[in-house]
Amino acid sequence: EIVAQKQCGDDILRAIARREFFPYYQPQFCANSLDIVGVEALARWRHPERGILTPDKFLKVAEEINSIPDIDHAILQSVLVDLAEWDRSGIDIPKVSVNVSAKRLADKKLIENIESAQWARGRIGIELLESIFLDDNDVDYAKNIEALRALGADIEIDDFGTGHASIVSLLRLNPCRLKIDRQLIAPIVNSEQQRRLIKSIIEIGKSQNIEVCAEGVETAQHVEILREMGCDCLQGYFFGKPMPADELARVVRSEKWRSF
Ligand code: C2E
Ligand code: CA
Ligand code: CA
């Protein structure tokens, strides 16, 4: 196993140098109008022998060798290229959210990247995991978050409800969006108790003026229940799996999700 991990680590370093990491995009929809409100960028590895790999095949090793900030950097660079291309071709993508790991949040390159992309001001979301707020107290996350916000980036809390950060510390961040983890969304179809839980999270969001986005929306029943509860934004396989930039452009042009 150690040999395999070492091999994978070396491969990741090579892949970063060869620019093999790039984003897939999963659309997010307004629960009421079903307009696209944004997309989430999700890292993929175009592996020369194994094809397109998902994060479960590389993130753990990448973390061990401290390469996640480099991968996050590569993804943001591609996102900016893709966003500019969609703009050029008249594909309306209001916003792109990227996942940012704890180490990357502490990396000043992130702030520089956002600063140098002011043409996209107000259109970049930064998804932060709840667990970030537990790690490494010596890094001044709050300061970096403020700097990003000042540059027009939206702060979003990812996987809300599965980490261990206190609600107070999360709300102090004043995020513009909470994303409810799909583990909490999946059971709402069959469980009244789970529906009440989600309803409460949506109420927390509304009371604080924070948009609530549900992940893992897999069926029409999910859509109906979440819309009824006042959830703002929906993302999941029901509407579409993560896809390459050009496919997203085709989907947006065809608006085919409206006929579901
Ligand atoms: P996440 O941020 O919670 O991303 C959502 C994951 O759920 C994605 O998996 C997506 O494909 C999957 N998903 C979306 N809709 C559904 C659904 O309806 N049902 C089910 N069962 N799954 C759904 P993916 O792309 O494999 O990413 C896994 C995780 O890897 C992400 O979870 C995120 O934590 C991490 N990740 C992805 N890209 C990046 C990145 O660029 N940087 C960092 N630091 N982490 C990343
Ligand atoms: Ca995410
Ligand atoms: Ca998530």
Short mmCIF file of C-alpha atoms and ligand atoms in Angstrom, two decimals:
data_model
loop_
_atom_site.label_atom_id
_atom_site.label_comp_id
_atom_site.label_asym_id
_atom_site.label_seq_id
_atom_site.Cartn_x
_atom_site.Cartn_y
_atom_site.Cartn_z
CA GLU A 1 0.00 0.00 0.00
CA ILE A 2 2.84 2.36 0.86
CA VAL A 3 4.48 1.72 -2.50
CA ALA A 4 1.17 2.33 -4.26
CA GLN A 5 0.61 5.59 -2.37
CA LYS A 6 4.14 6.76 -3.13
CA GLN A 7 3.53 5.98 -6.79
CA CYS A 8 0.22 7.84 -6.72
CA GLY A 9 1.91 10.83 -5.03
CA ASP A 10 4.56 10.96 -7.74
CA ASP A 11 1.86 10.68 -10.39
CA ILE A 12 -0.06 13.59 -8.84
CA LEU A 13 3.01 15.82 -8.86
CA ARG A 14 3.60 14.95 -12.50
CA ALA A 15 -0.07 15.53 -13.30
CA ILE A 16 0.05 19.01 -11.76
CA ALA A 17 3.08 19.86 -13.89
CA ARG A 18 1.34 18.51 -16.99
CA ARG A 19 -1.93 20.31 -16.20
CA GLU A 20 -3.99 17.15 -16.05
CA PHE A 21 -6.35 18.49 -13.37
CA PHE A 22 -9.39 20.34 -14.68
CA PRO A 23 -12.98 21.03 -13.60
CA TYR A 24 -16.26 19.34 -14.35
CA TYR A 25 -19.31 21.48 -13.66
CA GLN A 26 -22.60 20.66 -11.99
CA PRO A 27 -25.41 23.17 -12.46
CA GLN A 28 -27.41 24.68 -9.61
CA PHE A 29 -31.01 25.78 -10.10
CA CYS A 30 -33.39 28.27 -8.53
CA ALA A 31 -35.96 26.01 -6.84
CA ASN A 32 -38.85 28.15 -8.07
CA SER A 33 -37.99 29.27 -11.57
CA LEU A 34 -35.60 26.42 -12.41
CA ASP A 35 -33.25 29.01 -13.91
CA ILE A 36 -29.55 28.16 -13.60
CA VAL A 37 -28.18 30.28 -10.76
CA GLY A 38 -24.66 28.92 -10.92
CA VAL A 39 -22.42 25.90 -11.27
CA GLU A 40 -20.07 24.10 -8.91
CA ALA A 41 -16.59 23.28 -10.23
CA LEU A 42 -15.48 19.77 -9.24
CA ALA A 43 -11.91 18.58 -9.78
CA ARG A 44 -11.18 15.79 -12.23
CA TRP A 45 -7.90 14.20 -13.28
CA ARG A 46 -7.43 13.38 -16.93
CA HIS A 47 -5.17 10.40 -16.28
CA PRO A 48 -3.11 9.33 -19.30
CA GLU A 49 -3.88 5.62 -18.76
CA ARG A 50 -6.86 5.42 -16.44
CA GLY A 51 -9.14 8.02 -18.02
CA ILE A 52 -11.07 10.68 -16.10
CA LEU A 53 -10.67 10.17 -12.35
CA THR A 54 -12.93 11.57 -9.60
CA PRO A 55 -11.58 13.11 -6.35
CA ASP A 56 -12.01 9.90 -4.33
CA LYS A 57 -9.11 8.49 -6.42
CA PHE A 58 -6.65 11.28 -5.65
CA LEU A 59 -7.67 13.81 -2.98
CA LYS A 60 -6.50 11.76 0.00
CA VAL A 61 -3.02 11.19 -1.37
CA ALA A 62 -2.91 14.79 -2.66
CA GLU A 63 -3.65 15.95 0.87
CA GLU A 64 -0.87 13.79 2.31
CA ILE A 65 1.68 15.28 -0.06
CA ASN A 66 0.32 18.80 0.45
CA SER A 67 -0.74 19.19 -3.15
CA ILE A 68 -4.36 20.22 -2.70
CA PRO A 69 -3.57 23.95 -2.88
CA ASP A 70 -1.92 23.33 -6.27
CA ILE A 71 -4.93 21.37 -7.51
CA ASP A 72 -7.32 24.04 -6.23
CA HIS A 73 -5.19 26.63 -7.99
CA ALA A 74 -5.30 24.71 -11.28
CA ILE A 75 -9.08 24.36 -11.00
CA LEU A 76 -9.60 28.08 -10.38
CA GLN A 77 -7.40 28.95 -13.36
CA SER A 78 -9.47 26.69 -15.63
CA VAL A 79 -12.70 28.04 -14.17
CA LEU A 80 -11.73 31.56 -15.17
CA VAL A 81 -10.88 30.44 -18.70
CA ASP A 82 -14.18 28.54 -19.03
CA LEU A 83 -16.22 31.40 -17.58
CA ALA A 84 -14.69 33.85 -20.05
CA GLU A 85 -15.45 31.41 -22.87
CA TRP A 86 -19.10 30.99 -21.79
CA ASP A 87 -19.42 34.78 -21.65
CA ARG A 88 -17.96 35.08 -25.13
CA SER A 89 -20.36 32.53 -26.54
CA GLY A 90 -23.41 33.98 -24.82
CA ILE A 91 -23.91 31.13 -22.32
CA ASP A 92 -25.37 32.72 -19.21
CA ILE A 93 -23.62 31.30 -16.14
CA PRO A 94 -24.20 33.82 -13.34
CA LYS A 95 -21.72 32.29 -10.93
CA VAL A 96 -19.13 29.53 -10.48
CA SER A 97 -18.33 28.09 -7.05
CA VAL A 98 -15.00 26.43 -6.32
CA ASN A 99 -14.07 24.17 -3.43
CA VAL A 100 -11.34 25.53 -1.23
CA SER A 101 -9.41 23.42 1.25
CA ALA A 102 -8.05 24.73 4.56
CA LYS A 103 -4.48 24.98 3.31
CA ARG A 104 -5.54 26.77 0.20
CA LEU A 105 -7.47 29.28 2.27
CA ALA A 106 -4.22 30.12 4.03
CA ASP A 107 -2.38 30.39 0.69
CA LYS A 108 -1.97 34.00 -0.37
CA LYS A 109 -2.01 32.93 -4.02
CA LEU A 110 -5.76 32.41 -3.65
CA ILE A 111 -6.31 36.06 -2.80
CA GLU A 112 -3.98 37.12 -5.61
CA ASN A 113 -5.89 34.92 -8.07
CA ILE A 114 -9.23 36.42 -7.08
CA GLU A 115 -7.72 39.90 -7.18
CA SER A 116 -6.41 39.39 -10.69
CA ALA A 117 -9.83 38.22 -11.87
CA GLN A 118 -11.82 41.31 -11.01
CA TRP A 119 -13.58 41.11 -14.39
CA ALA A 120 -15.48 38.22 -12.77
CA ARG A 121 -16.18 40.19 -9.60
CA GLY A 122 -19.28 38.94 -7.81
CA ARG A 123 -19.37 35.74 -9.86
CA ILE A 124 -16.99 33.51 -7.91
CA GLY A 125 -18.20 31.51 -4.92
CA ILE A 126 -15.79 29.98 -2.42
CA GLU A 127 -17.11 26.77 -0.84
CA LEU A 128 -15.56 26.15 2.55
CA LEU A 129 -16.00 22.93 4.47
CA GLU A 130 -17.35 23.20 7.99
CA SER A 131 -14.33 21.22 9.16
CA ILE A 132 -11.97 24.02 8.08
CA PHE A 133 -12.97 25.99 11.13
CA LEU A 134 -11.65 23.29 13.43
CA ASP A 135 -8.20 22.89 11.94
CA ASP A 136 -5.10 24.92 12.59
CA ASN A 137 -6.06 27.76 14.87
CA ASP A 138 -2.87 29.63 14.18
CA VAL A 139 -3.86 30.45 10.63
CA ASP A 140 -5.90 33.58 10.45
CA TYR A 141 -8.76 32.24 8.36
CA ALA A 142 -11.10 35.05 9.31
CA LYS A 143 -8.72 37.64 7.89
CA ASN A 144 -8.36 35.77 4.60
CA ILE A 145 -12.09 35.26 4.34
CA GLU A 146 -12.62 39.00 4.79
CA ALA A 147 -10.01 39.74 2.10
CA LEU A 148 -11.80 37.41 -0.32
CA ARG A 149 -15.14 38.94 0.45
CA ALA A 150 -13.72 42.43 -0.09
CA LEU A 151 -12.67 41.24 -3.55
CA GLY A 152 -16.26 40.30 -4.32
CA ALA A 153 -16.07 36.54 -3.70
CA ASP A 154 -19.12 34.90 -2.12
CA ILE A 155 -18.44 32.80 0.96
CA GLU A 156 -20.41 29.54 1.08
CA ILE A 157 -20.47 26.85 3.75
CA ASP A 158 -20.24 23.38 2.18
CA ASP A 159 -21.60 20.14 3.64
CA PHE A 160 -23.56 22.03 6.27
CA GLY A 161 -24.78 19.74 8.99
CA THR A 162 -22.10 17.07 8.78
CA GLY A 163 -19.07 18.78 10.33
CA HIS A 164 -18.66 19.73 13.91
CA ALA A 165 -18.32 23.50 13.85
CA SER A 166 -20.79 25.41 16.00
CA ILE A 167 -23.65 27.20 14.30
CA VAL A 168 -22.53 30.37 16.06
CA SER A 169 -19.03 30.24 14.62
CA LEU A 170 -20.39 29.48 11.16
CA LEU A 171 -22.90 32.30 11.20
CA ARG A 172 -20.29 34.73 12.45
CA LEU A 173 -18.65 34.22 9.07
CA ASN A 174 -21.69 35.76 7.50
CA PRO A 175 -21.75 33.36 4.54
CA CYS A 176 -24.04 34.12 1.64
CA ARG A 177 -25.02 30.47 1.23
CA LEU A 178 -25.34 27.24 3.20
CA LYS A 179 -25.12 24.00 1.26
CA ILE A 180 -26.91 21.13 2.95
CA ASP A 181 -25.00 17.88 2.59
CA ARG A 182 -26.56 15.19 0.46
CA GLN A 183 -26.49 12.70 3.34
CA LEU A 184 -29.16 14.86 4.96
CA ILE A 185 -31.14 15.40 1.76
CA ALA A 186 -31.32 11.77 0.57
CA PRO A 187 -33.70 10.51 3.33
CA ILE A 188 -36.28 13.34 3.17
CA VAL A 189 -38.49 11.41 0.80
CA ASN A 190 -39.15 8.69 3.36
CA SER A 191 -38.69 10.37 6.71
CA GLU A 192 -40.89 13.02 8.26
CA GLN A 193 -38.28 13.57 10.96
CA GLN A 194 -35.62 14.25 8.35
CA ARG A 195 -37.94 16.66 6.57
CA ARG A 196 -38.38 18.59 9.81
CA LEU A 197 -34.61 18.77 10.21
CA ILE A 198 -34.16 20.20 6.72
CA LYS A 199 -37.03 22.60 7.28
CA SER A 200 -35.23 23.86 10.41
CA ILE A 201 -31.99 24.40 8.51
CA ILE A 202 -33.88 26.34 5.85
CA GLU A 203 -35.44 28.45 8.63
CA ILE A 204 -31.99 29.17 10.08
CA GLY A 205 -30.92 30.35 6.65
CA LYS A 206 -33.99 32.54 6.17
CA SER A 207 -33.67 34.09 9.63
CA GLN A 208 -30.09 35.08 8.84
CA ASN A 209 -30.66 36.10 5.23
CA ILE A 210 -28.51 33.25 4.00
CA GLU A 211 -29.44 31.39 0.84
CA VAL A 212 -29.87 27.63 1.31
CA CYS A 213 -28.78 25.17 -1.36
CA ALA A 214 -29.64 21.45 -1.24
CA GLU A 215 -27.13 18.96 -2.63
CA GLY A 216 -27.89 15.44 -3.77
CA VAL A 217 -31.28 16.24 -5.31
CA GLU A 218 -31.84 12.92 -7.02
CA THR A 219 -35.58 12.63 -7.73
CA ALA A 220 -38.61 14.70 -8.68
CA GLN A 221 -39.92 14.08 -5.16
CA HIS A 222 -36.85 15.76 -3.71
CA VAL A 223 -37.49 18.77 -5.94
CA GLU A 224 -41.10 19.00 -4.88
CA ILE A 225 -40.44 18.63 -1.15
CA LEU A 226 -37.52 21.09 -1.10
CA ARG A 227 -39.39 23.68 -3.15
CA GLU A 228 -42.39 23.37 -0.85
CA MET A 229 -40.10 23.97 2.15
CA GLY A 230 -38.68 27.15 0.66
CA CYS A 231 -35.21 25.88 -0.20
CA ASP A 232 -33.62 28.42 -2.54
CA CYS A 233 -31.32 26.39 -4.71
CA LEU A 234 -31.10 22.78 -5.92
CA GLN A 235 -28.16 20.71 -7.16
CA GLY A 236 -28.01 17.02 -7.91
CA TYR A 237 -28.16 14.11 -10.30
CA PHE A 238 -31.85 14.68 -10.98
CA PHE A 239 -30.86 17.75 -13.01
CA GLY A 240 -27.46 16.61 -14.12
CA LYS A 241 -24.21 14.97 -13.14
CA PRO A 242 -21.00 17.01 -13.19
CA MET A 243 -19.94 17.49 -16.83
CA PRO A 244 -17.20 19.10 -18.92
CA ALA A 245 -17.45 22.80 -19.81
CA ASP A 246 -18.52 22.24 -23.43
CA GLU A 247 -21.26 19.82 -22.43
CA LEU A 248 -22.54 22.32 -19.88
CA ALA A 249 -22.78 24.90 -22.66
CA ARG A 250 -24.88 22.46 -24.73
CA VAL A 251 -27.15 21.71 -21.76
CA VAL A 252 -27.66 25.40 -21.05
CA ARG A 253 -28.51 26.07 -24.71
CA SER A 254 -31.02 23.22 -24.87
CA GLU A 255 -32.63 24.00 -21.47
CA LYS A 256 -33.58 20.35 -21.45
CA TRP A 257 -34.01 20.15 -17.67
CA ARG A 258 -37.19 22.26 -17.96
CA SER A 259 -39.06 19.33 -19.47
CA PHE A 260 -38.37 16.98 -16.51
P1 C2E B 1 -18.69 18.14 -2.57
O1 C2E B 1 -18.06 19.49 -2.59
O2 C2E B 1 -19.72 17.88 -1.54
O3 C2E B 1 -19.24 17.91 -4.04
C1 C2E B 1 -20.42 17.24 -4.32
C2 C2E B 1 -20.16 15.80 -4.71
O4 C2E B 1 -21.39 15.13 -4.76
C3 C2E B 1 -19.52 15.66 -6.08
O5 C2E B 1 -18.66 14.52 -6.05
C4 C2E B 1 -20.74 15.38 -6.96
O6 C2E B 1 -20.44 14.66 -8.13
C5 C2E B 1 -21.59 14.56 -6.04
N1 C2E B 1 -23.01 14.67 -6.34
C6 C2E B 1 -23.66 15.72 -6.88
N2 C2E B 1 -24.98 15.49 -6.99
C7 C2E B 1 -25.19 14.26 -6.49
C8 C2E B 1 -26.37 13.44 -6.33
O7 C2E B 1 -27.48 13.82 -6.67
N3 C2E B 1 -26.19 12.22 -5.77
C9 C2E B 1 -24.98 11.76 -5.39
N4 C2E B 1 -24.91 10.56 -4.85
N5 C2E B 1 -23.84 12.49 -5.51
C10 C2E B 1 -23.95 13.73 -6.07
P2 C2E B 1 -17.18 14.55 -6.59
O8 C2E B 1 -17.09 15.39 -7.83
O9 C2E B 1 -16.72 13.15 -6.64
O10 C2E B 1 -16.41 15.35 -5.46
C11 C2E B 1 -16.23 14.80 -4.19
C12 C2E B 1 -15.65 15.77 -3.22
O11 C2E B 1 -14.29 16.11 -3.55
C13 C2E B 1 -16.37 17.11 -3.20
O12 C2E B 1 -17.53 17.00 -2.42
C14 C2E B 1 -15.33 18.02 -2.58
O13 C2E B 1 -15.32 17.92 -1.17
C15 C2E B 1 -14.04 17.43 -3.11
N6 C2E B 1 -13.59 18.25 -4.24
C16 C2E B 1 -14.02 18.22 -5.53
N7 C2E B 1 -13.37 19.12 -6.28
C17 C2E B 1 -12.49 19.73 -5.45
C18 C2E B 1 -11.54 20.79 -5.64
O14 C2E B 1 -11.35 21.36 -6.72
N8 C2E B 1 -10.82 21.18 -4.54
C19 C2E B 1 -10.99 20.59 -3.31
N9 C2E B 1 -10.24 21.03 -2.29
N10 C2E B 1 -11.88 19.62 -3.11
C20 C2E B 1 -12.62 19.20 -4.16
CA CA B 2 -18.57 21.54 -2.64
CA CA B 3 -21.00 19.43 -0.51
#
